[in-house]
Coordinates of C-alpha atoms and ligand atoms in Angstrom, one line a residue:
M26 CA 112.3 140.3 123.2
S27 CA 115.1 137.7 124.0
A28 CA 118.5 138.9 125.4
D29 CA 120.1 137.8 122.1
V30 CA 117.9 140.0 120.0
G31 CA 118.3 142.9 122.5
D32 CA 122.1 142.5 122.1
V33 CA 121.9 142.7 118.3
I34 CA 119.7 145.8 118.1
A35 CA 121.3 147.7 121.0
G36 CA 122.5 151.0 119.8
I37 CA 121.1 150.7 116.2
P38 CA 119.5 154.0 115.2
T39 CA 115.8 153.8 114.5
D40 CA 114.9 157.4 113.4
L41 CA 115.1 159.2 110.1
Y42 CA 118.5 160.7 109.2
I43 CA 118.1 164.1 107.7
D44 CA 120.7 166.8 107.3
G45 CA 123.2 165.0 109.6
A46 CA 120.7 164.5 112.5
W47 CA 118.6 161.6 113.7
V48 CA 115.0 162.9 113.7
E49 CA 111.5 161.6 114.4
A50 CA 109.0 161.1 111.6
E51 CA 106.2 163.6 111.2
G52 CA 103.7 163.0 114.0
G53 CA 106.1 160.6 115.7
R54 CA 104.8 157.7 113.6
R55 CA 106.7 154.4 113.8
F56 CA 106.4 150.9 112.5
G57 CA 107.5 147.5 113.6
V58 CA 110.3 145.4 112.1
T59 CA 109.9 141.6 112.3
D60 CA 112.3 138.7 112.7
P61 CA 111.2 136.3 109.9
A62 CA 112.5 133.3 111.9
T63 CA 110.0 133.9 114.7
G64 CA 107.4 136.4 113.4
A65 CA 108.2 138.5 116.5
V66 CA 108.5 142.3 116.3
I67 CA 112.1 143.2 117.2
A68 CA 112.3 147.0 116.8
S69 CA 110.2 150.0 115.9
V70 CA 111.4 152.5 113.3
A71 CA 110.4 156.0 112.2
D72 CA 107.6 155.8 109.6
G73 CA 108.4 158.7 107.3
S74 CA 105.8 160.8 105.5
A75 CA 105.7 162.8 102.2
A76 CA 106.8 165.9 104.3
D77 CA 109.7 163.9 105.7
G78 CA 110.8 162.9 102.3
L79 CA 110.8 166.5 101.2
R80 CA 112.7 167.6 104.2
A81 CA 115.4 165.1 103.2
L82 CA 115.4 166.4 99.7
D83 CA 115.8 170.0 101.1
A84 CA 119.0 168.9 102.8
A85 CA 120.3 167.0 99.8
A86 CA 119.5 169.9 97.4
R87 CA 121.1 172.5 99.7
V88 CA 124.5 170.8 99.9
Q89 CA 124.6 169.4 96.3
E90 CA 126.6 172.2 94.9
S91 CA 129.3 172.3 97.7
W92 CA 129.5 168.5 97.8
G93 CA 129.8 168.3 94.1
R94 CA 132.8 170.6 94.2
T95 CA 134.7 168.6 96.9
P96 CA 137.9 167.1 95.7
A97 CA 137.4 163.5 94.4
R98 CA 140.2 162.4 96.7
M99 CA 138.3 163.6 99.7
R100 CA 135.2 161.7 98.6
A101 CA 137.4 158.6 97.9
E102 CA 138.9 158.8 101.4
I103 CA 135.5 159.0 103.1
L104 CA 134.4 155.9 101.1
R105 CA 137.7 154.1 102.0
R106 CA 137.0 154.9 105.7
G107 CA 133.5 153.6 105.3
F108 CA 134.9 150.4 103.8
E109 CA 137.2 150.0 106.8
L110 CA 134.5 150.7 109.4
V111 CA 132.0 148.3 107.8
T112 CA 134.6 145.6 107.6
A113 CA 135.7 146.1 111.2
R114 CA 132.1 145.8 112.3
A115 CA 131.2 143.0 109.9
E116 CA 130.0 140.7 112.7
E117 CA 127.6 143.4 114.0
F118 CA 126.2 144.0 110.5
A119 CA 125.9 140.3 109.8
R120 CA 124.0 139.6 113.0
L121 CA 121.6 142.5 112.2
I122 CA 121.0 141.3 108.6
T123 CA 120.3 137.8 109.9
L124 CA 117.9 139.2 112.5
E125 CA 115.8 141.3 110.2
M126 CA 116.2 139.4 106.9
G127 CA 116.6 135.8 108.0
K128 CA 119.6 134.5 106.0
P129 CA 122.2 132.3 107.9
L130 CA 125.0 134.2 109.6
T131 CA 127.7 132.9 107.2
E132 CA 125.7 134.3 104.2
S133 CA 125.2 137.6 106.1
L134 CA 128.9 137.8 106.6
A135 CA 129.5 137.2 102.9
E136 CA 127.0 139.9 102.0
V137 CA 128.7 142.4 104.3
A138 CA 132.1 141.6 102.6
Y139 CA 130.4 142.0 99.2
G140 CA 128.6 145.2 100.2
A141 CA 131.7 146.7 101.8
E142 CA 133.6 146.0 98.6
F143 CA 131.4 148.6 96.7
L144 CA 132.7 151.2 99.1
R145 CA 136.3 150.2 98.4
W146 CA 135.7 149.8 94.6
F147 CA 134.1 153.3 94.3
S148 CA 136.7 154.9 96.5
E149 CA 139.1 153.8 93.8
E150 CA 136.9 154.9 91.0
A151 CA 136.2 158.4 92.3
P152 CA 139.5 160.0 91.3
R153 CA 139.4 158.2 87.9
V154 CA 136.5 160.3 86.5
S155 CA 137.9 162.1 83.5
G156 CA 137.0 163.9 80.4
S157 CA 138.6 164.8 77.1
Y158 CA 139.9 167.7 75.0
A159 CA 140.0 167.1 71.2
T160 CA 140.2 168.9 67.9
A161 CA 137.1 168.8 65.7
P162 CA 137.5 166.7 62.5
D163 CA 137.7 169.8 60.4
G164 CA 140.6 171.0 62.4
A165 CA 138.9 174.1 63.7
N166 CA 137.0 174.1 67.0
R167 CA 138.0 172.3 70.1
L168 CA 135.8 169.9 71.9
L169 CA 136.0 169.8 75.7
V170 CA 134.1 167.0 77.3
R171 CA 133.8 166.8 81.1
K172 CA 131.7 164.9 83.6
R173 CA 129.7 166.4 86.5
P174 CA 127.5 164.9 89.2
V175 CA 124.0 164.4 88.0
G176 CA 122.6 166.0 91.2
P177 CA 120.4 164.9 94.1
C178 CA 119.3 161.2 93.8
L179 CA 116.5 159.1 95.2
L180 CA 117.8 155.6 95.9
I181 CA 115.2 152.9 96.6
T182 CA 116.4 149.5 97.8
P183 CA 114.8 146.0 98.3
W184 CA 115.0 143.8 101.4
N185 CA 116.9 140.8 100.1
F186 CA 120.5 142.2 100.4
P187 CA 120.0 144.9 103.0
I188 CA 123.6 146.3 103.0
A189 CA 124.8 145.4 99.5
M190 CA 121.9 146.9 97.7
A191 CA 122.5 150.1 99.6
T192 CA 126.2 150.3 99.1
R193 CA 125.9 149.5 95.4
K194 CA 124.0 152.8 95.0
V195 CA 125.3 155.0 97.8
A196 CA 129.0 154.4 97.1
P197 CA 129.0 155.4 93.4
A198 CA 126.7 158.4 94.2
I199 CA 129.2 159.6 96.8
A200 CA 132.1 158.9 94.4
A201 CA 130.5 161.0 91.7
G202 CA 129.7 163.9 94.0
C203 CA 125.9 163.4 94.3
T204 CA 123.8 163.9 97.3
M205 CA 120.9 161.5 98.0
V206 CA 117.8 160.4 99.8
L207 CA 118.0 156.7 100.5
K208 CA 114.7 154.8 101.0
P209 CA 115.3 151.3 102.3
A210 CA 112.7 148.5 102.2
D211 CA 110.4 148.6 105.3
L212 CA 111.1 144.9 105.9
T213 CA 114.8 145.5 106.5
P214 CA 115.4 149.2 107.5
L215 CA 117.8 148.6 110.4
T216 CA 120.9 147.6 108.3
S217 CA 120.6 150.8 106.2
L218 CA 120.3 152.9 109.4
L219 CA 123.4 151.3 110.9
F220 CA 125.3 151.8 107.6
T221 CA 124.2 155.5 107.6
S222 CA 125.6 156.0 111.1
V223 CA 128.9 154.4 110.0
M224 CA 129.2 156.7 106.9
A225 CA 128.7 159.7 109.2
E226 CA 131.5 158.3 111.4
A227 CA 133.6 158.0 108.2
G228 CA 133.2 161.7 107.7
L229 CA 130.4 162.1 105.3
P230 CA 129.1 165.7 105.6
A231 CA 125.6 166.5 106.8
G232 CA 123.0 166.4 104.0
V233 CA 124.9 164.2 101.6
L234 CA 123.2 161.0 102.6
N235 CA 119.7 161.3 104.1
V236 CA 117.6 158.2 105.0
V237 CA 113.8 158.0 105.1
T238 CA 112.3 154.8 106.3
T239 CA 108.5 154.4 105.6
T240 CA 105.7 152.0 105.2
D241 CA 104.2 154.2 102.5
P242 CA 106.9 154.3 99.8
G243 CA 104.6 155.8 97.1
A244 CA 103.7 158.7 99.4
V245 CA 107.3 159.5 100.0
S246 CA 108.6 158.9 96.4
G247 CA 105.8 160.6 94.6
P248 CA 106.5 164.2 95.7
L249 CA 110.2 163.7 95.3
L250 CA 109.8 162.5 91.7
D251 CA 107.7 165.6 91.0
D252 CA 110.2 168.0 92.5
H253 CA 112.5 169.8 90.1
R254 CA 115.5 169.5 92.5
L255 CA 115.6 165.7 92.2
R256 CA 117.8 164.7 89.2
K257 CA 118.0 160.9 89.4
L258 CA 116.1 157.8 90.5
S259 CA 118.0 154.5 91.1
F260 CA 115.7 151.7 92.0
T261 CA 116.3 148.0 92.8
G262 CA 113.2 145.9 93.3
S263 CA 110.4 144.2 91.4
T264 CA 109.6 144.8 87.8
P265 CA 105.9 146.0 88.4
V266 CA 107.1 148.6 90.9
G267 CA 110.0 149.6 88.6
R268 CA 107.6 150.1 85.7
R269 CA 105.4 152.4 87.8
L270 CA 108.4 154.4 89.0
M271 CA 109.8 154.8 85.5
A272 CA 106.4 156.1 84.3
A273 CA 106.4 158.6 87.2
A274 CA 110.1 159.6 86.5
S275 CA 109.3 160.2 82.8
E276 CA 107.2 163.2 83.7
R277 CA 110.4 165.2 84.5
V278 CA 112.7 163.1 82.3
L279 CA 114.8 162.0 85.2
K280 CA 117.9 159.9 84.7
V281 CA 116.9 156.4 85.8
S282 CA 118.7 153.2 86.8
M283 CA 116.5 150.1 87.2
E284 CA 117.6 146.8 88.7
L285 CA 114.5 144.7 88.4
G286 CA 113.3 141.2 88.6
G287 CA 114.9 138.1 87.1
N288 CA 114.0 134.7 85.8
A289 CA 117.4 133.1 85.4
P290 CA 117.8 130.0 83.3
L291 CA 120.6 127.6 84.3
I292 CA 121.5 125.3 81.4
V293 CA 123.3 122.0 82.0
C294 CA 124.6 120.8 78.6
A295 CA 125.1 117.2 77.6
D296 CA 128.9 117.6 78.0
A297 CA 128.8 119.3 81.4
D298 CA 130.8 118.1 84.4
V299 CA 127.7 117.0 86.2
D300 CA 129.1 117.3 89.7
E301 CA 130.3 120.8 89.0
A302 CA 126.9 121.7 87.5
V303 CA 125.2 120.4 90.6
E304 CA 127.4 122.6 92.8
G305 CA 126.9 125.6 90.6
A306 CA 123.1 125.0 90.5
L307 CA 123.1 124.8 94.3
V308 CA 124.8 128.1 94.7
A309 CA 122.8 129.8 91.9
K310 CA 119.5 128.5 93.4
M311 CA 120.2 128.6 97.2
R312 CA 122.3 131.6 97.7
N313 CA 120.2 133.9 99.9
G314 CA 117.6 131.0 100.2
G315 CA 116.6 131.6 96.6
E316 CA 115.5 135.2 97.4
A317 CA 117.8 136.7 94.9
C318 CA 117.1 138.4 91.6
V319 CA 120.0 136.3 90.1
A320 CA 118.6 133.0 91.6
A321 CA 118.4 130.2 89.1
N322 CA 114.6 130.1 88.5
R323 CA 114.6 127.4 85.7
I324 CA 117.1 124.6 85.6
L325 CA 117.3 123.3 82.0
V326 CA 119.1 119.9 81.8
H327 CA 120.0 117.9 78.7
S328 CA 118.1 114.7 78.6
S329 CA 121.3 112.6 78.6
V330 CA 122.4 113.8 82.0
A331 CA 119.0 114.7 83.5
E332 CA 118.6 111.7 85.7
E333 CA 122.1 111.8 87.2
F334 CA 121.9 115.6 87.7
T335 CA 118.4 115.5 89.3
E336 CA 119.3 112.7 91.7
K337 CA 122.5 114.5 92.8
L338 CA 120.8 117.9 93.1
T339 CA 118.0 116.3 95.2
A340 CA 120.5 114.7 97.6
R341 CA 122.4 118.0 98.1
M342 CA 119.1 119.9 98.6
Q343 CA 118.1 117.4 101.3
A344 CA 121.3 118.1 103.1
F345 CA 120.3 121.7 104.0
V346 CA 119.7 122.4 107.6
V347 CA 116.6 124.6 107.9
G348 CA 116.4 126.9 110.9
P349 CA 116.9 130.4 112.3
G350 CA 119.8 132.0 110.6
S351 CA 121.4 132.9 114.0
E352 CA 122.0 129.2 114.7
A353 CA 125.5 128.1 113.7
S354 CA 124.3 124.8 112.1
T355 CA 121.6 126.5 109.9
T356 CA 122.3 126.6 106.1
L357 CA 118.8 127.7 105.1
G358 CA 116.9 130.4 107.0
P359 CA 113.2 131.5 106.7
L360 CA 111.7 133.4 103.8
I361 CA 111.1 137.1 104.4
D362 CA 107.4 137.0 105.3
E363 CA 104.2 135.1 104.9
R364 CA 103.2 136.9 101.7
F365 CA 106.4 135.6 100.0
R366 CA 106.0 132.2 101.5
A367 CA 102.4 131.9 100.3
K368 CA 103.5 132.8 96.8
V369 CA 106.2 130.1 96.8
A370 CA 103.7 127.6 98.1
A371 CA 101.1 128.6 95.5
L372 CA 103.7 128.2 92.6
V373 CA 104.7 124.8 93.8
D374 CA 101.1 123.6 94.3
G375 CA 100.2 125.0 90.9
A376 CA 103.1 123.1 89.2
V377 CA 102.1 119.9 91.0
A378 CA 98.5 120.2 90.0
A379 CA 99.7 120.7 86.4
G380 CA 101.8 117.4 86.5
A381 CA 105.2 118.2 88.2
R382 CA 106.6 115.7 90.6
V383 CA 108.0 116.7 94.1
L384 CA 111.4 115.0 94.6
T385 CA 112.0 116.6 98.0
G386 CA 110.3 119.3 100.1
G387 CA 107.1 120.8 98.6
A388 CA 105.1 122.1 101.6
P389 CA 105.6 125.0 104.0
A390 CA 107.0 124.1 107.5
E391 CA 104.7 124.1 110.5
G392 CA 105.3 126.4 113.5
P393 CA 106.5 130.0 113.9
G394 CA 108.6 131.8 111.3
Y395 CA 108.3 131.7 107.5
F396 CA 110.2 128.5 106.7
Y397 CA 109.9 126.7 103.4
P398 CA 112.0 123.5 102.8
P399 CA 114.5 123.0 99.9
T400 CA 112.3 121.7 97.1
V401 CA 113.1 119.9 93.8
L402 CA 110.4 119.5 91.1
A403 CA 110.8 117.2 88.2
G404 CA 108.6 116.9 85.1
V405 CA 108.3 120.7 84.9
R406 CA 107.1 122.2 81.6
A407 CA 107.9 125.6 80.2
D408 CA 104.2 126.6 80.3
M409 CA 103.9 126.3 84.1
A410 CA 103.6 129.5 86.2
I411 CA 106.6 128.4 88.3
V412 CA 109.0 128.9 85.4
R413 CA 107.3 132.1 84.1
E414 CA 107.3 133.9 87.4
E415 CA 110.1 134.8 89.8
I416 CA 109.9 132.1 92.5
F417 CA 112.0 133.9 95.2
G418 CA 112.4 130.8 97.3
P419 CA 114.3 127.5 97.7
V420 CA 112.6 125.7 94.9
A421 CA 114.4 124.1 91.9
P422 CA 112.2 123.3 88.9
V423 CA 114.0 120.9 86.5
I424 CA 113.1 121.0 82.8
V425 CA 114.6 118.5 80.3
F426 CA 115.7 119.6 76.8
D427 CA 117.2 117.7 73.9
D428 CA 119.3 120.2 71.9
D429 CA 121.0 123.6 72.4
A430 CA 118.5 125.4 70.1
E431 CA 115.6 124.2 72.3
A432 CA 117.5 125.3 75.5
V433 CA 118.2 128.8 74.1
S434 CA 114.7 129.3 72.8
S435 CA 113.2 128.1 76.2
A436 CA 115.7 130.3 78.1
N437 CA 114.9 133.4 76.1
S438 CA 111.1 132.9 76.3
T439 CA 110.6 135.3 79.1
E440 CA 110.3 139.1 79.4
Y441 CA 113.2 139.0 81.9
G442 CA 116.9 139.1 81.0
L443 CA 119.1 139.6 84.1
V444 CA 121.4 136.6 84.2
A445 CA 121.8 133.1 82.7
F446 CA 124.1 130.3 83.7
V447 CA 125.7 127.7 81.4
F448 CA 127.5 124.5 82.3
T449 CA 129.5 122.9 79.6
R450 CA 133.1 121.7 78.9
D451 CA 133.0 122.9 75.3
L452 CA 134.5 126.5 75.0
D453 CA 132.8 127.2 71.6
R454 CA 129.4 126.0 73.0
A455 CA 129.9 128.2 76.1
L456 CA 130.6 131.3 74.0
R457 CA 127.9 130.5 71.5
L458 CA 125.3 130.2 74.2
S459 CA 126.6 133.3 76.0
E460 CA 126.0 135.3 72.7
Q461 CA 122.6 133.8 72.1
L462 CA 121.1 134.2 75.6
E463 CA 119.2 137.4 76.1
S464 CA 120.6 138.5 79.4
G465 CA 122.7 141.2 80.8
M466 CA 125.1 138.7 82.5
V467 CA 126.1 135.2 81.8
G468 CA 127.8 132.8 84.2
I469 CA 129.9 130.0 82.6
N470 CA 130.6 127.0 84.8
T471 CA 129.8 129.2 87.8
G472 CA 126.7 129.8 89.9
V473 CA 127.8 133.3 91.0
V474 CA 128.4 136.3 88.8
S475 CA 128.0 139.2 91.3
N476 CA 131.2 141.1 91.7
P477 CA 131.7 144.8 92.5
A478 CA 134.3 145.1 89.8
A479 CA 131.8 144.0 87.1
P480 CA 128.8 145.7 85.5
F481 CA 125.7 144.2 87.2
G482 CA 122.4 144.6 85.4
G483 CA 119.8 143.3 83.1
V484 CA 118.2 143.7 79.7
K485 CA 114.5 143.5 78.7
A486 CA 112.2 143.8 81.7
S487 CA 115.1 143.2 84.1
G488 CA 116.2 146.8 83.9
L489 CA 118.3 149.6 82.6
G490 CA 121.8 150.7 83.6
R491 CA 124.6 148.9 85.5
E492 CA 125.8 148.8 89.0
G493 CA 129.5 148.1 89.8
G494 CA 132.4 148.0 87.4
A495 CA 133.6 151.0 85.5
E496 CA 130.0 151.6 84.4
G497 CA 128.6 152.0 87.9
I498 CA 129.8 155.5 88.5
E499 CA 128.5 156.7 85.1
E500 CA 124.9 156.3 86.3
Y501 CA 125.6 159.2 88.7
L502 CA 127.4 161.4 86.2
E503 CA 126.3 163.5 83.3
T504 CA 128.4 164.6 80.3
V505 CA 128.9 168.2 79.5
Y506 CA 130.4 169.2 76.2
V507 CA 132.0 172.7 75.8
G508 CA 132.5 173.8 72.2
I509 CA 135.5 176.2 71.9
R510 CA 136.4 178.4 69.0
D511 CA 139.6 177.5 67.2
P512 CA 142.3 179.0 69.6
F513 CA 144.5 179.8 66.5
A514 CA 141.8 181.9 64.8
T515 CA 142.6 185.0 66.8
A516 CA 146.3 184.6 66.3
E517 CA 145.8 184.2 62.6
R518 CA 143.6 187.3 62.4
S519 CA 146.1 189.5 64.3
A520 CA 149.1 188.1 62.4
Ligands
NAD216 P1 109.5 145.7 95.7 O1 109.5 146.2 94.3 O2 108.3 145.4 96.3 O3 110.2 146.9 96.6 C1 111.5 147.4 96.3 C2 111.6 148.7 97.0 O4 110.6 149.6 96.4 C3 111.2 148.8 98.5 O5 112.1 149.7 99.1 C4 109.8 149.2 98.5 O6 109.4 149.8 99.7 C5 109.8 150.2 97.4 N1 108.5 150.4 96.8 C6 107.4 149.6 96.7 N2 106.4 150.2 96.1 C7 106.8 151.5 95.8 C8 106.2 152.6 95.2 N3 104.9 152.6 94.8 N4 106.9 153.8 95.1 C9 108.2 153.8 95.6 N5 108.8 152.8 96.2 C10 108.1 151.6 96.3 O7 110.6 144.6 95.7 P2 111.1 143.7 97.0 O8 110.1 142.7 97.3 O9 111.6 144.6 98.0 O10 112.4 143.0 96.3 C11 112.3 141.9 95.6 C12 112.4 142.2 94.1 O11 113.6 142.9 93.9 C13 112.5 141.0 93.2 O12 111.7 141.1 92.1 C14 114.0 140.9 92.8 O13 114.3 140.3 91.7 C15 114.3 142.4 92.8 N6 115.8 142.6 92.9 C16 116.5 142.9 91.8 C17 117.9 143.1 91.9 C18 118.6 143.5 90.7 O14 119.8 143.9 90.9 N7 118.1 143.4 89.5 C19 118.5 142.9 93.1 C20 117.7 142.6 94.2 C21 116.4 142.4 94.1

């Protein structure tokens, strides 16, 4: 291990966190965490079992009642301290994210700021949970409606945004008064472990947040989903795994939130500002190296601007500096592992075999690490696998269209519906398309929609529920209605 890597991981916890203590996994089992820029193992982390998961749920269930009754202001202040501590340690978090996930340091810093903002946002939402007291329409009974925490939650996160995907669930759960078992992705467990230690420092009581890292997620989640004490599953990850977990959660009719895969169309209309569209497409495509659920997966360009757009996009893609994320000059890091790189390569090869043309990139890099170059494909057709599947890599397939109706029908011809991007200078057209596109989010003349103050989430096979915004905390609350006899009835009887 190099001295640099040693510096980054020094002091990062590597055990399970259960009931306020760092503990070994059953049988002392551990697994290796890899740096995708080199393929080298950089740390070993506790490999939790089904029994470890249940121990974590024991702790969460035991403190649920007392935690749920803490004043919202107290929960808010813990979240606020968490925000301040994560922000103060942003460099440390960013170096760790880059090390285990691969993205360039500047992007890791941006993710830490984005992730920390969920802590601040939900610290502000916690005291705003309210209810209502109303008179029934017939003027008799009273209707009291209040919210309460749903109960112990299982939170499962992916590897692509190691801190933000955790804070997007943990923060609203804390704000609502829920306890939880967090199961981070085994490819990037270290960031969640550091975040957990920071939340303990921020004053989160023992048992509220428990973390179980594991290489066998099904073995850990199965018994939890079967346990009557668990009340909620919030999952971010791929659609196939989400489907399986929803099926398992249906047995006990758990409340579920699902943030699943995407296949975002980015539509460049005939009247778009082409330079602005190129910049927007670059961000929508290349943020996180293309390893984002909101990544532009299909770039649909009107035939009248297709040549200019494609030329300019290709030039900008060629300007990326590919290398380890820890180097200051790097603007594109490695993919997360060989499996994901092989999938990207197979999709590109398949498209080329079916007639697409490579304008830049197009083949995996040699040498250590899981690098794949920025790639632009022209001559792409809607029937190719590369536009039907989530690419999750730095590949921009360009499809040409002739009118808006064709663009909308092509954009909607997928089971996914997370986000769509539209570039146009015509306000009516922008609003028309935003109403016609089947997606939970639409970006107009921007390549980024993610914002902690906005409801993030998809329709169709991209998921259920929303994270962030005023909606985010609702996922962790349930509504209780108390029907009350007319308070004047007794007065009238005794009058
Ligand atoms: P994944 O589905 O393979 O894994 C996600 C998480 O689920 C990981 O923690 C993994 O260990 C766990 N998991 C896997 N199998 C499981 C099982 N049988 N039981 C319980 N848990 C299990 O996804 P990934 O490769 O980590 O992430 C990439 C995917 O996540 C992409 O499809 C991407 O679009 C999606 N994603 C969606 C959003 C969103 O907000 N919609 C955000 C980020 C990523």
